[in-house]
Coordinates of C-alpha atoms and ligand atoms in Angstrom, one line a residue:
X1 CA -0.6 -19.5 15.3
X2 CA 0.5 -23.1 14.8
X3 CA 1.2 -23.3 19.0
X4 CA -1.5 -22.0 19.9
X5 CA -3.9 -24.1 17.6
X6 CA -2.3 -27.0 18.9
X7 CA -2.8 -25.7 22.4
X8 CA -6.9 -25.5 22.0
X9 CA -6.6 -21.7 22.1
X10 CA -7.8 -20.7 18.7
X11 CA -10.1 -22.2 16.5
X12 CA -11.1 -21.1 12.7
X13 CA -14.7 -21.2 11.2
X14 CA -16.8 -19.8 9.1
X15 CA -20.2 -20.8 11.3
X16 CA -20.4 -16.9 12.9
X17 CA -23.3 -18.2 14.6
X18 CA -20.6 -20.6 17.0
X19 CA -18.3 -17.9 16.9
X20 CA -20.2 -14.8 18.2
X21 CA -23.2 -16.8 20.4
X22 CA -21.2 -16.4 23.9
X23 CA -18.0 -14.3 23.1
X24 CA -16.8 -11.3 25.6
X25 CA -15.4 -9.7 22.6
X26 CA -15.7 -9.8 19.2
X27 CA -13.0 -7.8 16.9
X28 CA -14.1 -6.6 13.3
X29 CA -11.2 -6.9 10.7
X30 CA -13.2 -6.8 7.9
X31 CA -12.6 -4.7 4.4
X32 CA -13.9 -1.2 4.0
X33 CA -12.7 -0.7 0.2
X34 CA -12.5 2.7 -1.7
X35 CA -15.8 3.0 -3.8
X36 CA -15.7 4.9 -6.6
X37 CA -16.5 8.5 -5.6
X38 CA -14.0 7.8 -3.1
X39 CA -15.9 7.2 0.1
X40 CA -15.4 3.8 2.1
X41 CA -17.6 1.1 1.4
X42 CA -19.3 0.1 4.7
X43 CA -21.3 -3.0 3.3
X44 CA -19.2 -5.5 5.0
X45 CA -18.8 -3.8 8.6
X46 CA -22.8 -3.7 8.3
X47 CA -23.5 -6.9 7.5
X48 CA -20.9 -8.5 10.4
X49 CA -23.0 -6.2 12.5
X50 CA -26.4 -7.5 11.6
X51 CA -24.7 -11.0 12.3
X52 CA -23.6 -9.8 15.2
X53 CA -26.9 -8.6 16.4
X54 CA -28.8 -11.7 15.6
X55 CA -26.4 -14.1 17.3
X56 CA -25.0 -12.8 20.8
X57 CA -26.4 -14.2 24.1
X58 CA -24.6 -12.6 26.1
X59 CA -22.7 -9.5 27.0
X60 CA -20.4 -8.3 24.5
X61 CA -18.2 -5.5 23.6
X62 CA -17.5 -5.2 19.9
X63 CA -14.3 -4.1 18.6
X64 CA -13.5 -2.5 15.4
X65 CA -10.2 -2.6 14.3
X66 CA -11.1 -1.8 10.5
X67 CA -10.4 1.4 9.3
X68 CA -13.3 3.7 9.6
X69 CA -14.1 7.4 8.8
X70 CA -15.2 9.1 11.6
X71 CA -18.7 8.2 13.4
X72 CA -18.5 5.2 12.0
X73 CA -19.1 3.6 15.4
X74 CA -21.5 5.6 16.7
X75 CA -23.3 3.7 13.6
X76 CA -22.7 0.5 14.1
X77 CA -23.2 0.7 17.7
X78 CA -26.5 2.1 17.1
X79 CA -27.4 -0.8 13.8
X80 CA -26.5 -3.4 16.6
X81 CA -29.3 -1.8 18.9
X82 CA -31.7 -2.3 16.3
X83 CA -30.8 -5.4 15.3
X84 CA -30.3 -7.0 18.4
X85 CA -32.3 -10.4 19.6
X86 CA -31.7 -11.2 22.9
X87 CA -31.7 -8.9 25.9
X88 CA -27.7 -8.2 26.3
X89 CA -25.4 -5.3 26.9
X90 CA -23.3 -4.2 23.4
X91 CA -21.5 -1.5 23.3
X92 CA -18.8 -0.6 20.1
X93 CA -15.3 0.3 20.5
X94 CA -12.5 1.8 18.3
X95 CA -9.2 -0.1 17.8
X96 CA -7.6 1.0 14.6
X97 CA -5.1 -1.1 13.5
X98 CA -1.4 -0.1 12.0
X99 CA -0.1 -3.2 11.0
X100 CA 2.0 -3.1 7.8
X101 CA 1.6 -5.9 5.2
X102 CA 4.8 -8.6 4.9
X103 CA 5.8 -7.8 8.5
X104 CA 2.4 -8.1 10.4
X105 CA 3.3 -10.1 13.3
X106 CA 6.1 -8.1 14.9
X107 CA 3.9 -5.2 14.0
X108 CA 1.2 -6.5 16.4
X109 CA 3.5 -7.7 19.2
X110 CA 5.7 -5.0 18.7
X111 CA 3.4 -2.1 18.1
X112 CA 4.3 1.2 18.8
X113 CA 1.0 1.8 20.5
X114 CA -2.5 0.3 20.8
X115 CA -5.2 2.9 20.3
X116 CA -8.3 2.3 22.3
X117 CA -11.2 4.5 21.4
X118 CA -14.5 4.5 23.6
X119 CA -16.5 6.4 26.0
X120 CA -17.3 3.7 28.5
X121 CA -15.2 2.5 31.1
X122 CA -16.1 -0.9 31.0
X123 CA -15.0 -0.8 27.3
X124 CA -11.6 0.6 28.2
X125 CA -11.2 -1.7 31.5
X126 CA -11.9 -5.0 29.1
X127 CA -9.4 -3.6 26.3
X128 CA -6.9 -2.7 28.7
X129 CA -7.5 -6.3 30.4
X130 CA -7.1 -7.5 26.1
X131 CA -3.9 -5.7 26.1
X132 CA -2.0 -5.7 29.5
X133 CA 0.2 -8.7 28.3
X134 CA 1.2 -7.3 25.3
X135 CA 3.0 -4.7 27.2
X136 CA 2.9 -1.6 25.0
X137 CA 1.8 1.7 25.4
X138 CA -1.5 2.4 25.5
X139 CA -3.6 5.5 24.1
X140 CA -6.8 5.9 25.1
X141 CA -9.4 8.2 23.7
X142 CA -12.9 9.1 22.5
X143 CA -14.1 7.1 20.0
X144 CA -14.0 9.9 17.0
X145 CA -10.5 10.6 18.2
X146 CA -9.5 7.0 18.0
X147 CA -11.3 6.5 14.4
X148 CA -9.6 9.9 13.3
X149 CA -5.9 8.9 14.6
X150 CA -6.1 6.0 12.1
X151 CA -6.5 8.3 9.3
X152 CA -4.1 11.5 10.4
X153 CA -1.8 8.8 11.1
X154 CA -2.0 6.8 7.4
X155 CA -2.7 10.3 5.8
X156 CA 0.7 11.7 7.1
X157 CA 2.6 8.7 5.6
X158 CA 1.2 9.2 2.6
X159 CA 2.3 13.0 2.4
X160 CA 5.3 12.2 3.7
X161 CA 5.7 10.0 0.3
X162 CA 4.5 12.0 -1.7
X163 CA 6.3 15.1 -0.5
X164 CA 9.3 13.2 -1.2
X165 CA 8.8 12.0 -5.0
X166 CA 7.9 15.7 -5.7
X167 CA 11.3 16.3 -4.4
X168 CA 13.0 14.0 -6.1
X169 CA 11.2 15.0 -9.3
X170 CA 12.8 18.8 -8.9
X171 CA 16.1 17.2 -7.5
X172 CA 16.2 15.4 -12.0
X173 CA 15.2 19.0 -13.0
X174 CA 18.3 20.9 -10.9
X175 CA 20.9 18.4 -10.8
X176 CA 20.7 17.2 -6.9
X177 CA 20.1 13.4 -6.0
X178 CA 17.5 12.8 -3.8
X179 CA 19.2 9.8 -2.0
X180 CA 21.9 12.4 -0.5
X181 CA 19.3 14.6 0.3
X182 CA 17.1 12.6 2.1
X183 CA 20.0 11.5 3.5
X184 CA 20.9 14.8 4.6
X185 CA 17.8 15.2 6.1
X186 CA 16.9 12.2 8.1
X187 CA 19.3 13.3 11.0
X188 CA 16.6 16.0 11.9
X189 CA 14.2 14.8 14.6
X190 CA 12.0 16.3 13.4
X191 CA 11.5 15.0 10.4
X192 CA 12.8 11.3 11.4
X193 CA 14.5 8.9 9.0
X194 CA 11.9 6.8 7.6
X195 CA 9.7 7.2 4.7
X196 CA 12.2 9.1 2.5
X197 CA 12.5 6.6 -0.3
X198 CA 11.7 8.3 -3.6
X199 CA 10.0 6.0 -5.8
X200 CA 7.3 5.5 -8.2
X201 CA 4.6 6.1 -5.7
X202 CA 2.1 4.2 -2.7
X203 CA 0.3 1.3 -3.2
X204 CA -1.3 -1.0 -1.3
X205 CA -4.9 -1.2 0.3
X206 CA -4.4 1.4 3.2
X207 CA -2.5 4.9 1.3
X208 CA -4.7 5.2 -2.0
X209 CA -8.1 4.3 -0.2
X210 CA -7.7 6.2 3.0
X211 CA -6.3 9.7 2.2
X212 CA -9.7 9.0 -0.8
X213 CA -11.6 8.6 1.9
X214 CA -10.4 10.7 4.3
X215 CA -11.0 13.9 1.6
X216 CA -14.1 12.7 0.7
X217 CA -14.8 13.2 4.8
X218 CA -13.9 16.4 4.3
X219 CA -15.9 17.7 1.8
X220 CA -19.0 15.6 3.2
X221 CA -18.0 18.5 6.2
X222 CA -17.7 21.9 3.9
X223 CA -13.7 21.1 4.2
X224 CA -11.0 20.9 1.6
X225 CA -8.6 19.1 3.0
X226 CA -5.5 20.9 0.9
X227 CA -2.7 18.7 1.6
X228 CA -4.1 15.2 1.2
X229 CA -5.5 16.1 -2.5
X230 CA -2.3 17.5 -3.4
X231 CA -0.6 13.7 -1.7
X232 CA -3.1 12.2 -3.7
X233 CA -2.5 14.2 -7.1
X234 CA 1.2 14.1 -7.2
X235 CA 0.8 9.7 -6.2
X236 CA -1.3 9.4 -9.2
X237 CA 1.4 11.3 -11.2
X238 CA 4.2 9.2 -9.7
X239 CA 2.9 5.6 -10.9
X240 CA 3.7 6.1 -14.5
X241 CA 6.4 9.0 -14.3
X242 CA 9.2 6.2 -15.5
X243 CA 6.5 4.8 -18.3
X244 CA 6.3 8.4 -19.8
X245 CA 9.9 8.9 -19.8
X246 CA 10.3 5.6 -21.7
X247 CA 7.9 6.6 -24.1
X248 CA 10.3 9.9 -24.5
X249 CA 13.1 7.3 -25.4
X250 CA 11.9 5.0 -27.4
X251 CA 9.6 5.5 -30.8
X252 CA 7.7 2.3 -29.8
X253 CA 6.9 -0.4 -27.4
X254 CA 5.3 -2.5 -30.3
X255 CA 7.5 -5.6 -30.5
X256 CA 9.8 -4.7 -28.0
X257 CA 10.4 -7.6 -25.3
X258 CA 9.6 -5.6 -21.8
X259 CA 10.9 -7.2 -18.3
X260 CA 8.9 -6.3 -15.3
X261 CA 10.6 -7.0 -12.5
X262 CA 8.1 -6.9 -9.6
X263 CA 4.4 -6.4 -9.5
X264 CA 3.5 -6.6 -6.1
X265 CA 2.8 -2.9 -4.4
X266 CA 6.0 -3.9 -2.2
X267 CA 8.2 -6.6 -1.2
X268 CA 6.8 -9.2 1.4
X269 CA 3.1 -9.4 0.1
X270 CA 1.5 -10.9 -2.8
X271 CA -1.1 -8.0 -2.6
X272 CA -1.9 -6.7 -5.9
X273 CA -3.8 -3.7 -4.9
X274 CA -2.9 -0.4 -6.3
X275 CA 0.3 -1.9 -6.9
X276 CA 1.9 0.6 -10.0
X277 CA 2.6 -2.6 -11.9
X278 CA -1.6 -2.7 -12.9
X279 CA -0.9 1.1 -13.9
X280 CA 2.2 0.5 -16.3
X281 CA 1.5 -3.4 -17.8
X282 CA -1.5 -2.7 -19.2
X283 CA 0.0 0.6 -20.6
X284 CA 2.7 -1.5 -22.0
X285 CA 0.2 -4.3 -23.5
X286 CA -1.7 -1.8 -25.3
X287 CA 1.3 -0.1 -26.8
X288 CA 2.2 -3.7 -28.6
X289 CA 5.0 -4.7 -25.8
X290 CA 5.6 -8.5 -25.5
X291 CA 5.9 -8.6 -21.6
X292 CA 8.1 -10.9 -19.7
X293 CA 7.1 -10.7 -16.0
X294 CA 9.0 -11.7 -12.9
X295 CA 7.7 -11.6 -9.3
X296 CA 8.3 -14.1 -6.8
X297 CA 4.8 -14.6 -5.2
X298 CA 2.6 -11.7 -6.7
X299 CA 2.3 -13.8 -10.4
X300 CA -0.3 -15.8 -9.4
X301 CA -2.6 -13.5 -8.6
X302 CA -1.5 -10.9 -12.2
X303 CA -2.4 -13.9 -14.1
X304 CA -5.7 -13.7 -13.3
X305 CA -6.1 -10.0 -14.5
X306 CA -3.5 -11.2 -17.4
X307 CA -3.7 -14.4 -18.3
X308 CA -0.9 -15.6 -20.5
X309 CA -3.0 -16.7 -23.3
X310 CA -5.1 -13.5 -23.3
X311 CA -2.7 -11.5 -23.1
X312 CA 1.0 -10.6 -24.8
X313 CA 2.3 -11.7 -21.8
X314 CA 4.5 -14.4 -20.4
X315 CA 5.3 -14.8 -16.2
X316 CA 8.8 -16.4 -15.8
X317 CA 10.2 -18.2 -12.6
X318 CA 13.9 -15.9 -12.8
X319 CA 15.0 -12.4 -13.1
X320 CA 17.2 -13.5 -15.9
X321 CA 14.6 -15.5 -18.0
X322 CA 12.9 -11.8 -18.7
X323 CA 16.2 -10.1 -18.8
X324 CA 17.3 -12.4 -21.7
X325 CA 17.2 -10.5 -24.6
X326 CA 15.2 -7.9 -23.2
X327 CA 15.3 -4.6 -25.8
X328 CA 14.2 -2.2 -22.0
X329 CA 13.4 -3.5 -18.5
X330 CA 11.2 -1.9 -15.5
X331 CA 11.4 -2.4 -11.8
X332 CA 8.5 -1.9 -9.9
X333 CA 9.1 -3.6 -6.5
X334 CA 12.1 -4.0 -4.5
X335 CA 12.2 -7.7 -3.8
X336 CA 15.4 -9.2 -2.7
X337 CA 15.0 -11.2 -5.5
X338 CA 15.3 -8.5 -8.0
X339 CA 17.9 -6.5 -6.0
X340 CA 20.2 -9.4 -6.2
X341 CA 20.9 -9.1 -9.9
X342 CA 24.0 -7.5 -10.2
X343 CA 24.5 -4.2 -12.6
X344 CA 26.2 -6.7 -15.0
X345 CA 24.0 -8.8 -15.7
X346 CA 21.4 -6.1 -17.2
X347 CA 24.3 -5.6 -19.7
X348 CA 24.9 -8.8 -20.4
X349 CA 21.5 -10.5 -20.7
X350 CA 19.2 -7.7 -22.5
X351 CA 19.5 -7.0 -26.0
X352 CA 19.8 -3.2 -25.2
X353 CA 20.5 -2.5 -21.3
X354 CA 17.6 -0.2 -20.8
X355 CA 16.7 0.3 -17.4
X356 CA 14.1 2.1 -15.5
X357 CA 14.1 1.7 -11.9
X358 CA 10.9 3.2 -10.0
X359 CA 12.8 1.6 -6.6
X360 CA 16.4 3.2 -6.8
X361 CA 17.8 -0.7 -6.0
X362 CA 21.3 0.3 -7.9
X363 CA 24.1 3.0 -7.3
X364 CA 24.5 5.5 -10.2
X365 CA 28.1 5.1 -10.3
X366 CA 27.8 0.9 -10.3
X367 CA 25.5 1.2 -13.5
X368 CA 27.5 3.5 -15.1
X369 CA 30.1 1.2 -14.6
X370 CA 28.4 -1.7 -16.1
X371 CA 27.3 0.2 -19.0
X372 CA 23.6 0.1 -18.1
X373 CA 21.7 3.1 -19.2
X374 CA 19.2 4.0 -16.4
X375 CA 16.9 6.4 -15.4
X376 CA 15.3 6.3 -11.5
X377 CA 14.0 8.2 -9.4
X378 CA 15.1 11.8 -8.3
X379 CA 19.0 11.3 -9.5
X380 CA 20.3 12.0 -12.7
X381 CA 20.4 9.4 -15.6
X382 CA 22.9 7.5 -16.8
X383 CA 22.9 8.4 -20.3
X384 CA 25.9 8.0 -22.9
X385 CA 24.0 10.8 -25.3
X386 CA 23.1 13.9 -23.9
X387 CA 20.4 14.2 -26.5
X388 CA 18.5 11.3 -24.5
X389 CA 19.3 13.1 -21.0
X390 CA 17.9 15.7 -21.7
X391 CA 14.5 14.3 -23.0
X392 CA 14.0 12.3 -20.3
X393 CA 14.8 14.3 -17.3
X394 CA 11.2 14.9 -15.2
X395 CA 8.5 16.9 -17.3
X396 CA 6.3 19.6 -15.3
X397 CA 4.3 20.4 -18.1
X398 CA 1.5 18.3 -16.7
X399 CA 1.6 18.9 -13.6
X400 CA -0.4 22.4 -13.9
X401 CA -3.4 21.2 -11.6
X402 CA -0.4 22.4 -8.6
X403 CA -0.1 25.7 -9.6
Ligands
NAD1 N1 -4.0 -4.6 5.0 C1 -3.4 -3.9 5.9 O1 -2.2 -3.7 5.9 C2 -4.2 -3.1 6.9 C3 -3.5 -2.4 7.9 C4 -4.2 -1.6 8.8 C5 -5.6 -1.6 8.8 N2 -6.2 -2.3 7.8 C6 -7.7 -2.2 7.7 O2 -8.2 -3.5 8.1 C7 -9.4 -3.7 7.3 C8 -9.2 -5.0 6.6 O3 -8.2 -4.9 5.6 P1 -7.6 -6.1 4.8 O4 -6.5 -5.6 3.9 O5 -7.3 -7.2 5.8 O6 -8.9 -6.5 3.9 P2 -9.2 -7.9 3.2 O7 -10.2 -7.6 2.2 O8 -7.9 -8.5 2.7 O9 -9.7 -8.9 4.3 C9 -11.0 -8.8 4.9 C10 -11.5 -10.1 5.2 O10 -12.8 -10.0 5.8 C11 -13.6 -11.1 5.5 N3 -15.0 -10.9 5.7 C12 -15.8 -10.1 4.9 N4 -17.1 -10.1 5.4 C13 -17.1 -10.9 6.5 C14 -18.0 -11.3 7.5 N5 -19.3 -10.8 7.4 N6 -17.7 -12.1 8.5 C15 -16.4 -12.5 8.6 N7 -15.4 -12.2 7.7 C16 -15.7 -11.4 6.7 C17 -13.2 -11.4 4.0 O11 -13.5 -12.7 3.6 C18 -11.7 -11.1 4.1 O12 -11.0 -12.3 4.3 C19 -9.6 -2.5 6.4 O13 -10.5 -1.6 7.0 C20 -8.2 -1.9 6.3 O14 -8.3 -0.5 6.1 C21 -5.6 -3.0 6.8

């Protein structure tokens, strides 16, 4: 971005009217947020397009690369129209965007394939023509196929998740480890060998909103999209599974010194949203916990929703500094950060070496070895009293809504 700033080839403003008046193509990036019935809020893809409307001069072909449930387009296309000031051509075109957050520009020169989604051909010529130096492969479809592929495609993901965690929450109940087995089964093609990680569930802003959004499509339609409620049902489960077996362990969190080790919703990001850190701190805060939190970029933004003097809640600069003295500690992203801490020094820094681990960053054995008890996702604890294993291991009982 830097060279081609320098270069004269891209420019930042926030004067739309500059930006829009004589463009060939204008690309939509903006947020379509979960409302609360589930639905995606369209205000901000609207309002672009009203500004849109008011301000081109000339030909233009408007790309949206937000996610958008299906017909979407068809919409805005058809808002433009009615909107529109000066006599030009506009026409709308889908180009859903699969980016992932902390790795976003080899995603985008390395993508595994561009979706174009229009029914014109002088929308697909000028997207190809957008494209062709990228060299990727190029999938080009109707527009309700192109706005759909975003969603099947994010939807799967997030089953595929989900699937997992359920397994890993039977593989506590009958002694298997979930790390062998989705081990086991990442040689199949079929299945593939990403997106096996058990954990403590999907964050982020794409997963929770879009498999909301994409049931709440359905049963706009008469449909009950099955699968994707029961992805959805066993995620919201996940987020606080290691925060209920805590509360199995220990008679109290009032006056206990908590470490949380990671509150962004994934390494490489300082994004917040749906992160299963805003699930459990606040659980902990209200139970009396004095909270020691540790993130290497994500702070900043906690302490807004948590401010330290608000709040029974202090954000340290190290690992260590909330490990010190700690009485239980929970992990909740998989920063490198965090993963370099060595099973050790759990037992040596924390008053009791309490450890739950929604991330699966340690070996059983090496815990075991430190003297670490620890409970994670899908394997068995390590537990000195079988008392305590046994209380712990994963609960069904309310999980009855799957029956
Ligand atoms: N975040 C991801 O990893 C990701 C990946 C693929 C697709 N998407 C999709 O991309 C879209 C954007 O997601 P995001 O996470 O970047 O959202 P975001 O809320 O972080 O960013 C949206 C940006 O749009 C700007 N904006 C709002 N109204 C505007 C207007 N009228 N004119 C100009 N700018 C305006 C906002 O200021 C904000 O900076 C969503 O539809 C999302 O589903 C996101």
């Amino acid at each position: 971005m830097q060279k081609n700033y320098a270069a004269g080839r891209l420019r930042f403003t926030t004067d739309n009217t500059r930006a829009y008046k004589d463009a060939d193509a204008i690309f939509i990036g903006v947020g379509t947020p979960e409302q609360p019935d589930g639905s995606a809020n369209l205000s901000y893809i609207a309002t672009v397009a009203r500004q849109i409307a008011e301000t081109i001069e000339k030909d233009c072909l408007v790309v949206v690369k937000s996610t958008v449930p299906v017909g979407t387009n068809d919409k805005v296309e058809q808002f433009i129209h009615d909107f529109l000031v000066h006599d030009v051509k506009v026409e709308v075109a889908s180009n859903p965007e699969f980016l992932a957050q902390g790795t976003a520009v080899r995603d985008t020169l390395e993508a595994a394939r561009i979706i174009i989604g229009t029914d014109s051909q002088w929308a697909e010529e000028m997207l190809m023509k957008i494209y062709e130096p990228f060299n990727l492969p190029i999938v080009s479809v109707s527009r309700r196929s192109a706005e759909m592929i975003k969603y099947a495609a994010n939807d799967f993901l997030a089953l595929k998740i989900s699937y997992m965690n359920d397994i890993a929450n039977l593989c506590e109940l009958v002694g298997a480890d979930i790390q062998d087995v989705a081990r086991g089964m990442s040689f199949d093609e079929r299945i593939g060998s990403k997106f096996l990680n058990a954990s403590i569930g999907y964050g982020g802003s794409c997963f929770p909103k879009d498999t909301k959004a994409l049931d709440y499509l359905a049963r706009q339609n008469g449909y009950e999209l099955r699968t994707v409620k029961a992805a959805i049902a066993v995620n919201n489960d996940q987020k606080t599974i290691l925060y209920k077996k805590a509360s199995n362990r220990l008679i109290t969190f009032d006056g206990l010194k908590v470490a949380v080790l990671g509150l962004t919703f994934k390494p490489g990001t300082d994004d917040l949203r749906e992160a299963p850190s805003l699930e459990n701190v606040p659980l902990l805060l209200e139970r009396g916990a004095h909270v020691y939190a540790y993130d290497p970029v994500g702070c900043d933004n906690f302490k807004q929703r948590y401010p330290e003097g608000e709040y029974n809640i202090k954000y340290v600069d190290k690992p260590e500094e909330a490990l010190s003295g700690a009485n239980v500690c929970f992990i909740f992203t998989e920063w490198s950060e965090i993963k370099a801490v060595q099973p050790k020094e759990y037992k040596k820094l924390m008053r009791t070496p309490l450890v739950y681990d929604g991330r699966n960053i340690y070996g059983i054995e090496e815990m075991q070895d430190a003297g670490v008890e620890y409970y994670s996702i899908g394997r068995q604890a390590v537990v000195e009293n079988k008392d305590l294993k046994s209380n712990n291991s994963y609960n069904p009982g309310h999980r009855q809504y799957i029956a």
